[in-house]
Amino acid sequence: MLDTPTGGRAPELGSLLGSTWAAGGGLHDFDLPPLLISTVPHAGYDPSSYELRPARVTRQLHDGGRIDLGDRAPTVLHLPGHSPGSIALFDESDGTLFSGDVVYDDVLLDELPDHR
């Protein structure tokens, strides 16, 4: 559960329950299994208690900026698309592109409401 702009709590796509995940993502036509994991971490684990916790922002990234990782410093590429903060990281030294799901070779699921 994540805070909504109005201060309430709303289900997020981090749910391990197929029906909750589908409803939160507008995927009503997809046949998802009841549980999206095949095993639990320990006996008595309640998958419905799982929630995503957002990472703490330590600094803002900007298009063209670099992230010093010691042995490499990839360049930040701003890729607005299905989410406003989408980025890729490009390591010019060896041509590696960390694209996340911006490069995707399958059926597109970007037809979700309000995700343009």
PDB file of C-alpha atoms in Angstrom:
ATOM      1  CA  MET A   1       0.000   0.000   0.000  1.00  0.00           C
ATOM      2  CA  LEU A   2       1.224   3.475  -0.879  1.00  0.00           C
ATOM      3  CA  ASP A   3      -0.099   6.840   0.196  1.00  0.00           C
ATOM      4  CA  THR A   4      -2.479   8.437  -2.277  1.00  0.00           C
ATOM      5  CA  PRO A   5      -2.391  12.194  -3.048  1.00  0.00           C
ATOM      6  CA  THR A   6      -5.344  12.619  -0.679  1.00  0.00           C
ATOM      7  CA  GLY A   7      -3.473  10.953   2.182  1.00  0.00           C
ATOM      8  CA  GLY A   8      -5.356   7.632   2.122  1.00  0.00           C
ATOM      9  CA  ARG A   9      -3.921   4.202   1.418  1.00  0.00           C
ATOM     10  CA  ALA A  10      -4.332   2.516  -1.961  1.00  0.00           C
ATOM     11  CA  PRO A  11      -3.363  -0.946  -3.251  1.00  0.00           C
ATOM     12  CA  GLU A  12      -0.240  -0.913  -5.390  1.00  0.00           C
ATOM     13  CA  LEU A  13       1.012  -3.239  -8.100  1.00  0.00           C
ATOM     14  CA  GLY A  14       3.398  -4.755  -5.553  1.00  0.00           C
ATOM     15  CA  SER A  15       0.734  -7.136  -4.322  1.00  0.00           C
ATOM     16  CA  LEU A  16       1.516 -10.849  -4.449  1.00  0.00           C
ATOM     17  CA  LEU A  17      -2.172 -11.618  -5.012  1.00  0.00           C
ATOM     18  CA  GLY A  18      -3.146 -11.972  -8.676  1.00  0.00           C
ATOM     19  CA  SER A  19      -6.582 -10.389  -8.317  1.00  0.00           C
ATOM     20  CA  THR A  20      -5.248  -7.334  -6.428  1.00  0.00           C
ATOM     21  CA  TRP A  21      -2.400  -6.856  -8.888  1.00  0.00           C
ATOM     22  CA  ALA A  22      -4.739  -7.129 -11.876  1.00  0.00           C
ATOM     23  CA  ALA A  23      -7.294  -4.709 -10.421  1.00  0.00           C
ATOM     24  CA  GLY A  24      -4.602  -2.170  -9.486  1.00  0.00           C
ATOM     25  CA  GLY A  25      -3.142  -2.275 -12.997  1.00  0.00           C
ATOM     26  CA  GLY A  26      -6.409  -2.348 -14.907  1.00  0.00           C
ATOM     27  CA  LEU A  27      -5.643  -5.850 -16.208  1.00  0.00           C
ATOM     28  CA  HIS A  28      -9.151  -7.267 -15.863  1.00  0.00           C
ATOM     29  CA  ASP A  29      -8.870  -9.369 -19.035  1.00  0.00           C
ATOM     30  CA  PHE A  30      -5.745 -11.232 -17.893  1.00  0.00           C
ATOM     31  CA  ASP A  31      -6.021 -14.627 -16.231  1.00  0.00           C
ATOM     32  CA  LEU A  32      -3.531 -14.341 -13.360  1.00  0.00           C
ATOM     33  CA  PRO A  33      -2.995 -17.082 -10.765  1.00  0.00           C
ATOM     34  CA  PRO A  34      -4.349 -16.409  -7.261  1.00  0.00           C
ATOM     35  CA  LEU A  35      -0.797 -16.187  -5.860  1.00  0.00           C
ATOM     36  CA  LEU A  36       2.011 -14.633  -7.942  1.00  0.00           C
ATOM     37  CA  ILE A  37       4.815 -16.489  -6.164  1.00  0.00           C
ATOM     38  CA  SER A  38       5.490 -20.212  -6.158  1.00  0.00           C
ATOM     39  CA  THR A  39       6.854 -20.481  -2.612  1.00  0.00           C
ATOM     40  CA  VAL A  40       6.753 -18.459   0.596  1.00  0.00           C
ATOM     41  CA  PRO A  41       9.751 -17.417   2.723  1.00  0.00           C
ATOM     42  CA  HIS A  42       8.602 -19.288   5.839  1.00  0.00           C
ATOM     43  CA  ALA A  43       5.716 -21.316   7.244  1.00  0.00           C
ATOM     44  CA  GLY A  44       2.812 -19.101   8.242  1.00  0.00           C
ATOM     45  CA  TYR A  45       3.808 -16.295   5.845  1.00  0.00           C
ATOM     46  CA  ASP A  46       0.781 -14.229   4.782  1.00  0.00           C
ATOM     47  CA  PRO A  47       1.243 -13.075   1.145  1.00  0.00           C
ATOM     48  CA  SER A  48      -1.538 -10.511   1.581  1.00  0.00           C
ATOM     49  CA  SER A  49       0.648  -8.654   4.104  1.00  0.00           C
ATOM     50  CA  TYR A  50       3.354  -7.908   1.516  1.00  0.00           C
ATOM     51  CA  GLU A  51       3.763  -4.292   0.481  1.00  0.00           C
ATOM     52  CA  LEU A  52       6.255  -2.305  -1.534  1.00  0.00           C
ATOM     53  CA  ARG A  53       8.167   0.314   0.362  1.00  0.00           C
ATOM     54  CA  PRO A  54       9.432   3.188  -1.774  1.00  0.00           C
ATOM     55  CA  ALA A  55      13.168   3.795  -1.910  1.00  0.00           C
ATOM     56  CA  ARG A  56      14.418   6.941  -0.181  1.00  0.00           C
ATOM     57  CA  VAL A  57      15.465   9.629  -2.664  1.00  0.00           C
ATOM     58  CA  THR A  58      19.078  10.618  -2.050  1.00  0.00           C
ATOM     59  CA  ARG A  59      19.505  12.955  -5.032  1.00  0.00           C
ATOM     60  CA  GLN A  60      17.762  14.053  -8.214  1.00  0.00           C
ATOM     61  CA  LEU A  61      18.961  12.691 -11.547  1.00  0.00           C
ATOM     62  CA  HIS A  62      18.945  14.893 -14.640  1.00  0.00           C
ATOM     63  CA  ASP A  63      19.221  14.151 -18.353  1.00  0.00           C
ATOM     64  CA  GLY A  64      22.895  14.095 -19.332  1.00  0.00           C
ATOM     65  CA  GLY A  65      24.076  13.737 -15.738  1.00  0.00           C
ATOM     66  CA  ARG A  66      26.508  11.011 -14.765  1.00  0.00           C
ATOM     67  CA  ILE A  67      26.459   8.540 -11.905  1.00  0.00           C
ATOM     68  CA  ASP A  68      29.940   7.745 -10.590  1.00  0.00           C
ATOM     69  CA  LEU A  69      30.051   4.049  -9.722  1.00  0.00           C
ATOM     70  CA  GLY A  70      33.808   3.897  -9.295  1.00  0.00           C
ATOM     71  CA  ASP A  71      34.805   1.752 -12.259  1.00  0.00           C
ATOM     72  CA  ARG A  72      32.169   3.222 -14.575  1.00  0.00           C
ATOM     73  CA  ALA A  73      30.065   6.390 -14.832  1.00  0.00           C
ATOM     74  CA  PRO A  74      26.937   5.875 -16.924  1.00  0.00           C
ATOM     75  CA  THR A  75      25.094   8.837 -18.401  1.00  0.00           C
ATOM     76  CA  VAL A  76      21.458   9.437 -17.423  1.00  0.00           C
ATOM     77  CA  LEU A  77      19.054   9.532 -20.380  1.00  0.00           C
ATOM     78  CA  HIS A  78      15.604  10.972 -19.637  1.00  0.00           C
ATOM     79  CA  LEU A  79      12.995   8.757 -21.332  1.00  0.00           C
ATOM     80  CA  PRO A  80       9.539  10.107 -20.543  1.00  0.00           C
ATOM     81  CA  GLY A  81       6.937   7.618 -21.581  1.00  0.00           C
ATOM     82  CA  HIS A  82       4.739   5.307 -19.574  1.00  0.00           C
ATOM     83  CA  SER A  83       6.009   6.945 -16.380  1.00  0.00           C
ATOM     84  CA  PRO A  84       7.195  10.547 -15.957  1.00  0.00           C
ATOM     85  CA  GLY A  85      10.530   9.659 -14.355  1.00  0.00           C
ATOM     86  CA  SER A  86      11.659   6.940 -16.751  1.00  0.00           C
ATOM     87  CA  ILE A  87      15.382   6.891 -17.401  1.00  0.00           C
ATOM     88  CA  ALA A  88      18.009   4.694 -18.992  1.00  0.00           C
ATOM     89  CA  LEU A  89      21.680   4.583 -18.051  1.00  0.00           C
ATOM     90  CA  PHE A  90      24.223   4.480 -20.872  1.00  0.00           C
ATOM     91  CA  ASP A  91      27.833   3.450 -20.261  1.00  0.00           C
ATOM     92  CA  GLU A  92      29.736   5.029 -23.152  1.00  0.00           C
ATOM     93  CA  SER A  93      32.944   3.150 -22.280  1.00  0.00           C
ATOM     94  CA  ASP A  94      31.561  -0.215 -23.406  1.00  0.00           C
ATOM     95  CA  GLY A  95      28.207   0.648 -25.034  1.00  0.00           C
ATOM     96  CA  THR A  96      26.056  -0.939 -22.308  1.00  0.00           C
ATOM     97  CA  LEU A  97      22.505   0.445 -22.030  1.00  0.00           C
ATOM     98  CA  PHE A  98      20.529  -0.234 -18.858  1.00  0.00           C
ATOM     99  CA  SER A  99      17.068   0.378 -20.255  1.00  0.00           C
ATOM    100  CA  GLY A 100      14.676  -1.117 -17.722  1.00  0.00           C
ATOM    101  CA  ASP A 101      11.466  -1.958 -19.544  1.00  0.00           C
ATOM    102  CA  VAL A 102      11.859   0.815 -22.132  1.00  0.00           C
ATOM    103  CA  VAL A 103      13.305  -1.789 -24.513  1.00  0.00           C
ATOM    104  CA  TYR A 104      10.754  -4.582 -24.608  1.00  0.00           C
ATOM    105  CA  ASP A 105      10.285  -7.282 -27.225  1.00  0.00           C
ATOM    106  CA  ASP A 106       6.789  -8.694 -26.605  1.00  0.00           C
ATOM    107  CA  VAL A 107       3.125  -7.678 -26.529  1.00  0.00           C
ATOM    108  CA  LEU A 108       2.848  -4.140 -25.165  1.00  0.00           C
ATOM    109  CA  LEU A 109       0.785  -3.654 -22.025  1.00  0.00           C
ATOM    110  CA  ASP A 110       0.943   0.138 -22.154  1.00  0.00           C
ATOM    111  CA  GLU A 111      -2.765   0.535 -22.776  1.00  0.00           C
ATOM    112  CA  LEU A 112      -3.456   1.190 -19.094  1.00  0.00           C
ATOM    113  CA  PRO A 113      -5.685   4.133 -18.188  1.00  0.00           C
ATOM    114  CA  ASP A 114      -3.808   7.366 -17.423  1.00  0.00           C
ATOM    115  CA  HIS A 115      -0.424   5.855 -18.355  1.00  0.00           C
ATOM    116  CA  ARG A 116       0.616   7.684 -21.508  1.00  0.00           C
TER     117      ARG A 116
END
